[in-house]
Short mmCIF file of C-alpha atoms in Angstrom, two decimals:
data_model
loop_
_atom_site.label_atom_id
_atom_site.label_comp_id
_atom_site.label_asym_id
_atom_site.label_seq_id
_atom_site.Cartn_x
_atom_site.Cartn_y
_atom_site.Cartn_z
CA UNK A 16 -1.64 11.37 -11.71
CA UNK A 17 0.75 10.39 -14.74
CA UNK A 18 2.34 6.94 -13.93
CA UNK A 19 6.39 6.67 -14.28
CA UNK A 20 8.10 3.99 -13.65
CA UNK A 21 6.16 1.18 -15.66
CA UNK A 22 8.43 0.58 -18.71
CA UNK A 23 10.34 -2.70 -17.55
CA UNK A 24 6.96 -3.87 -16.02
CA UNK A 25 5.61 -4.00 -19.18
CA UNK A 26 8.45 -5.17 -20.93
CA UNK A 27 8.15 -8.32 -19.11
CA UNK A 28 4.53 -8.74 -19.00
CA UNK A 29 4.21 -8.05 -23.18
CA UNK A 30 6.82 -10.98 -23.31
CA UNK A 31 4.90 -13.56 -21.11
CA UNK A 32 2.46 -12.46 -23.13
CA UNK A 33 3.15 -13.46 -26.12
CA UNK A 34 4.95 -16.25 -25.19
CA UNK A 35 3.77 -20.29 -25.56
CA UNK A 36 3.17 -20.36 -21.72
CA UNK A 37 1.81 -17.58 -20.24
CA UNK A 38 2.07 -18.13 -16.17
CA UNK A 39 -1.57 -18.38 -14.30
CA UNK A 40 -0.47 -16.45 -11.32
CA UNK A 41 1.73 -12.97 -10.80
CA UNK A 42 2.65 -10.96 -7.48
CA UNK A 43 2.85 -6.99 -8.55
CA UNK A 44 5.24 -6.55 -6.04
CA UNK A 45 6.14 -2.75 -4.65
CA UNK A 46 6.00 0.71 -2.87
CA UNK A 47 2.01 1.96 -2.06
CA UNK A 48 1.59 4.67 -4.65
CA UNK A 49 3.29 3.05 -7.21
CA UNK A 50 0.64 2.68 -9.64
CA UNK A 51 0.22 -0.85 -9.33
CA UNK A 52 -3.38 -1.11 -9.31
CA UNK A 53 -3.41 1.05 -12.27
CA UNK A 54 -0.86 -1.36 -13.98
CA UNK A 55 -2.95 -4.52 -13.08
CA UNK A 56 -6.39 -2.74 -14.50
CA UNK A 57 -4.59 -2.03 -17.67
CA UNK A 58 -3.04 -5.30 -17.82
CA UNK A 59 -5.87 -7.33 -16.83
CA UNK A 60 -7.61 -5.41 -19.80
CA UNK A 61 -5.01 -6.41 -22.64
CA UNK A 62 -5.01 -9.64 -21.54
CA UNK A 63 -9.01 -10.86 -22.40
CA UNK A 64 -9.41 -8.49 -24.77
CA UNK A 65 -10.34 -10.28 -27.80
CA UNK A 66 -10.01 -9.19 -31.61
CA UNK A 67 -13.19 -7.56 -32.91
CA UNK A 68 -15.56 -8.00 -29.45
CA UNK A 69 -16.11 -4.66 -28.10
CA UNK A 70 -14.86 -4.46 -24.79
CA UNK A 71 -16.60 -2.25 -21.82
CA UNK A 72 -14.28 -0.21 -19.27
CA UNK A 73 -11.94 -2.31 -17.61
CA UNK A 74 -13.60 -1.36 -14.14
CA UNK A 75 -16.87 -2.90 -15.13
CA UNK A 76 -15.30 -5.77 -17.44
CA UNK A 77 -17.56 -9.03 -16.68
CA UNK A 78 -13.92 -11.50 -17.19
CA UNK A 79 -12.04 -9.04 -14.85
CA UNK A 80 -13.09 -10.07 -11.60
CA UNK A 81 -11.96 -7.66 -8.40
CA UNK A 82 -12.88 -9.27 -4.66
CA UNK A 83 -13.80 -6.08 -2.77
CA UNK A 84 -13.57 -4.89 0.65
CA UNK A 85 -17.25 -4.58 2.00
CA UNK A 86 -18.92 -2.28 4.11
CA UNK A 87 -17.90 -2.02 7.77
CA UNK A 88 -21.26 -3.52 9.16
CA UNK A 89 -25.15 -3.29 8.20
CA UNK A 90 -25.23 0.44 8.86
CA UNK A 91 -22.44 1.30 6.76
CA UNK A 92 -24.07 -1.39 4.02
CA UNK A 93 -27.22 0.45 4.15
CA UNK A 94 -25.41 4.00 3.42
CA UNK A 95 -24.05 1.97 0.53
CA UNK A 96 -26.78 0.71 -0.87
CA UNK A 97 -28.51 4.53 -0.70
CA UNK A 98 -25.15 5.75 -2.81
CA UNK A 99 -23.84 7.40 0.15
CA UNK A 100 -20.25 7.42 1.22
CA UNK A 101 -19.44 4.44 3.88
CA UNK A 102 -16.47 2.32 5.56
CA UNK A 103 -14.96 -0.72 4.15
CA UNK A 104 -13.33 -3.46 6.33
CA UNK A 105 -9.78 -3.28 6.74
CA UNK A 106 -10.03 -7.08 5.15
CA UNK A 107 -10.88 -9.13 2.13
CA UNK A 108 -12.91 -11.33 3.94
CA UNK A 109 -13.17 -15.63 3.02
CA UNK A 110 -16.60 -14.66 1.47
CA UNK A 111 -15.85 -12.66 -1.46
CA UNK A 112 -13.33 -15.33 -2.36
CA UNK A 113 -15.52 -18.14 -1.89
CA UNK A 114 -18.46 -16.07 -4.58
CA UNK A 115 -15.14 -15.36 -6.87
CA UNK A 116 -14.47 -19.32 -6.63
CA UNK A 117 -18.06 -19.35 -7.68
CA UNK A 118 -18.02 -17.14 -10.80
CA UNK A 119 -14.35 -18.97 -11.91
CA UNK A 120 -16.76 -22.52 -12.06
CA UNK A 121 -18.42 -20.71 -15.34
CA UNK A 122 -16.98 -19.80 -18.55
CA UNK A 123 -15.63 -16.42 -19.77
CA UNK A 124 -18.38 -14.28 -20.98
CA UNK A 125 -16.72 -11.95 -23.94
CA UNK A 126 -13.44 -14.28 -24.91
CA UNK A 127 -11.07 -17.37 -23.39
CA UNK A 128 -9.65 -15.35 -20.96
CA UNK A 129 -10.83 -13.96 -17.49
CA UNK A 130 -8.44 -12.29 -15.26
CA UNK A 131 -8.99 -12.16 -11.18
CA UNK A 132 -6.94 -9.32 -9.38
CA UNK A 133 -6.52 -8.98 -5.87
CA UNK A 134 -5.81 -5.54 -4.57
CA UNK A 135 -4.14 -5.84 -2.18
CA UNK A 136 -3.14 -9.27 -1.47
CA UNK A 137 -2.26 -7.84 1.75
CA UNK A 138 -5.86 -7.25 3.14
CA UNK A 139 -7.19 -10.77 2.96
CA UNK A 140 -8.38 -12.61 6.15
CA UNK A 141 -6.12 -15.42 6.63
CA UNK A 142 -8.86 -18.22 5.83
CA UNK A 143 -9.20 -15.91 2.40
CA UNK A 144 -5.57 -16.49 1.93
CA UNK A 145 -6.33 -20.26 2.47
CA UNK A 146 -9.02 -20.55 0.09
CA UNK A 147 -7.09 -18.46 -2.83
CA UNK A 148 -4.51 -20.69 -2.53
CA UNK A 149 -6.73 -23.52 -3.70
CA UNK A 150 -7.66 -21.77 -6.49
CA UNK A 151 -3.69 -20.74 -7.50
CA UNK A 152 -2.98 -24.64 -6.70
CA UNK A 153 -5.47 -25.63 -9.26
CA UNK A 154 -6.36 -22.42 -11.76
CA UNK A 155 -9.51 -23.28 -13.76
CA UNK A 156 -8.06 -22.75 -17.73
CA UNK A 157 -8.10 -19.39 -18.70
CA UNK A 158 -7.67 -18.12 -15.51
CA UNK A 159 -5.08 -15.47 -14.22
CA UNK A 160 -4.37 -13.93 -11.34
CA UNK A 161 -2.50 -10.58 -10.23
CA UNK A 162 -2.34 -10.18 -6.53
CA UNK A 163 -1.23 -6.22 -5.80
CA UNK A 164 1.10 -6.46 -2.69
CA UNK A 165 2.48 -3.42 -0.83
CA UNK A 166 4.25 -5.97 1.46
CA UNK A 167 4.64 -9.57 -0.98
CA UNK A 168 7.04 -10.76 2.23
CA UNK A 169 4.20 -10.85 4.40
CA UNK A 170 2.44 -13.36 2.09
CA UNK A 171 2.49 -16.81 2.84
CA UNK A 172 5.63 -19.10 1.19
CA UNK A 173 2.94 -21.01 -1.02
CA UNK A 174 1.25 -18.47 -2.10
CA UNK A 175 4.53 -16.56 -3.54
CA UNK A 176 6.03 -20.12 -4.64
CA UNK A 177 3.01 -20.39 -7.09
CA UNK A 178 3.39 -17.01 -8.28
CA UNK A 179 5.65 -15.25 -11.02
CA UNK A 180 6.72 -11.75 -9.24
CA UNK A 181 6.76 -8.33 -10.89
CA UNK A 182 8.71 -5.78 -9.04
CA UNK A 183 7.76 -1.66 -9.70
CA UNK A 184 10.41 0.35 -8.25
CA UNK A 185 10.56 3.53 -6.14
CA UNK A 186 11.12 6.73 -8.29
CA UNK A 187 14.35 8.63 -7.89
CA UNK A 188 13.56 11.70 -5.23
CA UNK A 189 13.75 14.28 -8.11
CA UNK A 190 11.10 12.51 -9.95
CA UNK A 191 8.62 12.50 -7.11
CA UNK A 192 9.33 16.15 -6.10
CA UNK A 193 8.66 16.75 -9.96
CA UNK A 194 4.98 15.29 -9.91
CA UNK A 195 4.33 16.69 -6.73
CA UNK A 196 5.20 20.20 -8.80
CA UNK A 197 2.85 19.22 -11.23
CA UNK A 198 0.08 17.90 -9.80
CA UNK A 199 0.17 19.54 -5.93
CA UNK A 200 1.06 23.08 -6.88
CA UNK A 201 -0.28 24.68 -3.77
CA UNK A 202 2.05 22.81 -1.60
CA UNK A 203 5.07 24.64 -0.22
CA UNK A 204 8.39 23.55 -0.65
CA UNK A 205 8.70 22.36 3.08
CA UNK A 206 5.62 20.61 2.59
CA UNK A 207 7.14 19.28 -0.74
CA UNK A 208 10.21 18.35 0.81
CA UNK A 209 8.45 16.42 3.39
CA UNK A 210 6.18 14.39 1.26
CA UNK A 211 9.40 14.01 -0.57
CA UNK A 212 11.30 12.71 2.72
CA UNK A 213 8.26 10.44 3.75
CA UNK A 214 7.77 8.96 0.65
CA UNK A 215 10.67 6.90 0.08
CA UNK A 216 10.02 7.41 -3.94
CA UNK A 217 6.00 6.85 -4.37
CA UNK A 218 4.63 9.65 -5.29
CA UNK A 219 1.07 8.56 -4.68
CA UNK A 220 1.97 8.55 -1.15
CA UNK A 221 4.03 11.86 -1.42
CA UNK A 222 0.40 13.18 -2.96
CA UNK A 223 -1.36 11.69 -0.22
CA UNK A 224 1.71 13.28 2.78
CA UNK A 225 1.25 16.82 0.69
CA UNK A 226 -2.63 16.30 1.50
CA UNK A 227 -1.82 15.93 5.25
CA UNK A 228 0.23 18.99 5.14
CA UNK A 229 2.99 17.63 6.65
CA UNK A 230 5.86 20.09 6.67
CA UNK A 231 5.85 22.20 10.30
CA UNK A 232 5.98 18.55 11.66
CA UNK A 233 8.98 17.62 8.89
CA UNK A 234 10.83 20.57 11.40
CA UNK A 235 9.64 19.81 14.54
CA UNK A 236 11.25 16.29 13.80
CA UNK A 237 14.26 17.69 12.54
CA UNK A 238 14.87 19.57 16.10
CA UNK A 239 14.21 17.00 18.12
CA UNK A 240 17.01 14.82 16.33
CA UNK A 241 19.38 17.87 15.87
CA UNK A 242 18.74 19.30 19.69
CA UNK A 243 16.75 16.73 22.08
CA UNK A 244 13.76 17.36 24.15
CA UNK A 245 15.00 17.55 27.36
CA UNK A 246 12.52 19.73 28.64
CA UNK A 247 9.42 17.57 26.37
CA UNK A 248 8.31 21.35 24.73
CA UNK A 249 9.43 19.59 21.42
CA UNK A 250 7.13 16.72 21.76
CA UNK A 251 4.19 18.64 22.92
CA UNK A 252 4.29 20.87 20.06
CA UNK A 253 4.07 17.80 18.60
CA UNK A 254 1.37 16.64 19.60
CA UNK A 255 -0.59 19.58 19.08
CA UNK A 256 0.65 20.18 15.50
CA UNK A 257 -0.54 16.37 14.97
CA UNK A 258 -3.82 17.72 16.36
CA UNK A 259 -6.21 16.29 19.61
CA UNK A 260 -8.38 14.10 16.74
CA UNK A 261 -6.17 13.04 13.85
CA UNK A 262 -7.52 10.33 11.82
CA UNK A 263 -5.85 7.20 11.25
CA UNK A 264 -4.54 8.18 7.63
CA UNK A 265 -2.79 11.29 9.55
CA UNK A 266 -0.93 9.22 12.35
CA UNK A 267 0.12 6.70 9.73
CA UNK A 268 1.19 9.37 7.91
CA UNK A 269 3.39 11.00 10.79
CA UNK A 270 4.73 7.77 11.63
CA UNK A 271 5.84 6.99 8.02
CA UNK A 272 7.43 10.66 8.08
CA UNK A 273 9.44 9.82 11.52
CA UNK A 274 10.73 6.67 9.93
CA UNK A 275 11.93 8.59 6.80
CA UNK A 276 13.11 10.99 9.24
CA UNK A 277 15.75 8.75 10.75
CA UNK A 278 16.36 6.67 8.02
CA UNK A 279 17.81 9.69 6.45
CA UNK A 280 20.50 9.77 9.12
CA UNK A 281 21.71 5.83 8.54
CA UNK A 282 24.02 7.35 6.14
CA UNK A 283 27.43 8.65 7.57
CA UNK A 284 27.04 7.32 11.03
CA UNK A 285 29.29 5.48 12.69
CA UNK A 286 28.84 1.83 13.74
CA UNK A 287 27.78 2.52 17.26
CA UNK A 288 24.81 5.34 15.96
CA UNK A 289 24.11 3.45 12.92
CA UNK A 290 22.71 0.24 15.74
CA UNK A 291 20.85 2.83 17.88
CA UNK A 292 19.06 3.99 14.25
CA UNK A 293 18.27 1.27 13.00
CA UNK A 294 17.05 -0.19 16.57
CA UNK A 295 14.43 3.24 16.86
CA UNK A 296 13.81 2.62 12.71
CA UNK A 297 12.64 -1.12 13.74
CA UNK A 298 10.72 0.45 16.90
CA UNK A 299 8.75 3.07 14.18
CA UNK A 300 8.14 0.13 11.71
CA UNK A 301 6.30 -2.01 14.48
CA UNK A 302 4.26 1.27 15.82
CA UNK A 303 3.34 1.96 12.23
CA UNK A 304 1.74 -1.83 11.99
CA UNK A 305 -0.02 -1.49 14.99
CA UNK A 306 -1.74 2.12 13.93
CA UNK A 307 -4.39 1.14 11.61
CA UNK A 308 -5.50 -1.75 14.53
CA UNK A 309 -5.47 -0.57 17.65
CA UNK A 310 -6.88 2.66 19.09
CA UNK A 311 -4.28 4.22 20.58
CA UNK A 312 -4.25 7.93 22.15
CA UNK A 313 -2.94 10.32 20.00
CA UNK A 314 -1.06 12.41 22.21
CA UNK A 315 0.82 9.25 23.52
CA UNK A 316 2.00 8.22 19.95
CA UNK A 317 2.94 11.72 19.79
CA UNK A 318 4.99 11.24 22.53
CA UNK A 319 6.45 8.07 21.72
CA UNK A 320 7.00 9.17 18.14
CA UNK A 321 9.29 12.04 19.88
CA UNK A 322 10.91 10.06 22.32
CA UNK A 323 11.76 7.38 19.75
CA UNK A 324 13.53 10.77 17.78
CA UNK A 325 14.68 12.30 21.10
CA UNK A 326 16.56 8.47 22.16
CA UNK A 327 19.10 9.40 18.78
CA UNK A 328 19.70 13.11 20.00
CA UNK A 329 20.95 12.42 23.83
CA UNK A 330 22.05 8.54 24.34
CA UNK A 331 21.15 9.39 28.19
CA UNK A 332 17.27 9.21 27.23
CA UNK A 333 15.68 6.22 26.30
CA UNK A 334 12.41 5.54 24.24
CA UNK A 335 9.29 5.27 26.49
#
């Protein structure tokens, strides 16, 4: 995918770069599907790259260091180690930081500069938090950091305090429906539309919502604000259009859409609907947090995704 959206970012990192002080720590602050991982790879690069040392790929760079998410448990480490696909935790766990503590205790290996990126910031265990923190409190020289955060307000105070932040913006709606044209072509335009919707101006999430194939629920949504569900035929077809076995990535995904969905309708509305959206917009945020933890039936977030919709169609129902 070809990355928009970077120019000021790099505006302002070139300058710190050049500049007499250079800060040890920076939050890439944004949107999922922004490109920021992209952004810190290539940045990370640039900054210990040295004049005339050849310098490998920035993905297997020995002075860019990149905690990882391990594998699952030992049977998902053994389908690892025998190059097969497997599952990562959800979490940067204390133990990757603690053997990146380790490796910051020795010298660069190509130049004077090593960067560490953490991607995201927002999967690390909160005694990982606690240890990075030691290591932002008191950077070894030569040292930089670039935590990716999808979320930089759920970090903790001291960790953002230490940090210089670097914000990458959402892309304009007619940008994202542009690379979606480009590099989705098989997607219709109610599919387009809502990726588009969903979105909220990444386009590597409106790639990932044209993947899903989220369109037919895009209506169903639409009629259930428009019209109610009275009856519940709306949310069943629903449900079933969400499917009996979605995976996690496809109920985030529908959740994310709903939210979209209603946030659309914020503008316009009186004072009176404007509280009821933004109460059922609040209600979708907190169900999306919960989705990639708990196990929850899919036909019941169906149906709370629909009577969350339904509750801003006919004031009589309320949100089970």
């Amino acid at each position: 995918m070809t990355l928009r959206g970077h120019d000021e970012a790099w505006r302002e990192w070139r300058e710190a770069m050049t500049s007499s002080r250079m800060h040890h720590a920076w939050i890439l602050a944004g949107l999922e599907g922004l490109g920021k991982s992209s952004f810190a790879l290539a940045a990370a690069a640039e900054l210990v790259r040295e004049p005339g040392v050849p310098q490998p790929p920035p993905d297997r760079h020995p002075d860019i260091l990149i905690p990882q998410h391990p594998p699952e448990n030992r049977d998902e480490a053994k389908k690892r180690d025998d190059g097969q696909e497997y599952r990562r935790k959800r979490a940067i766990p204390i133990d990757e930081i603690r053997a990146l503590q380790q490796r910051l205790t020795t010298r660069p290996t190509l130049g004077s500069r090593r960067a560490v990126i953490i991607d995201p910031a927002d999967d690390l265990e909160k005694s990982a938090v606690n240890a990075l923190l030691k290591s932002l409190e008191e950077p070894p020289a030569g040292t930089y950091f670039l935590l990716v955060a999808h979320r930089p307000g759920r970090l903790l105070p001291t960790i953002r305090s230490r940090c210089r932040m670097l914000r990458f913006n959402p892309l304009p709606p007619a940008e994202v429906d542009e690379i979606l044209r480009a590099e989705a072509p098989q997607a219709t335009p109610e599919t387009r539309a809502a990726a588009v919707a969903a979105a909220e101006g990444s386009p590597g999430a409106a790639l990932a919502f044209v993947e899903q194939d989220l369109g037919a629920l895009h209506q169903l949504m639409g009629l259930i604000l428009a019209e109610g569900d009275d009856g519940f035929a709306l949310r069943g077809a629903l449900a079933e259009e969400i499917g009996g076995k979605p995976s996690r990535e496809r109920q985030q995904a529908v959740c994310d859409l709903a939210r979209a969905v209603v946030a659309a309708g914020l503008a316009g509305a009186n004072r009176e609907r404007q509280g009821r959206i933004i109460a059922v917009h609040g209600d979708l945020v907190r169900l999306g947090a919960q989705l990639p933890t708990f196990n929850f039936d899919p036909a019941l977030v169906a149906m709370e995704i629909g009577g969350l919709l339904a509750s801003l169609a006919m004031p009589r129902e309320t949100a089970r």
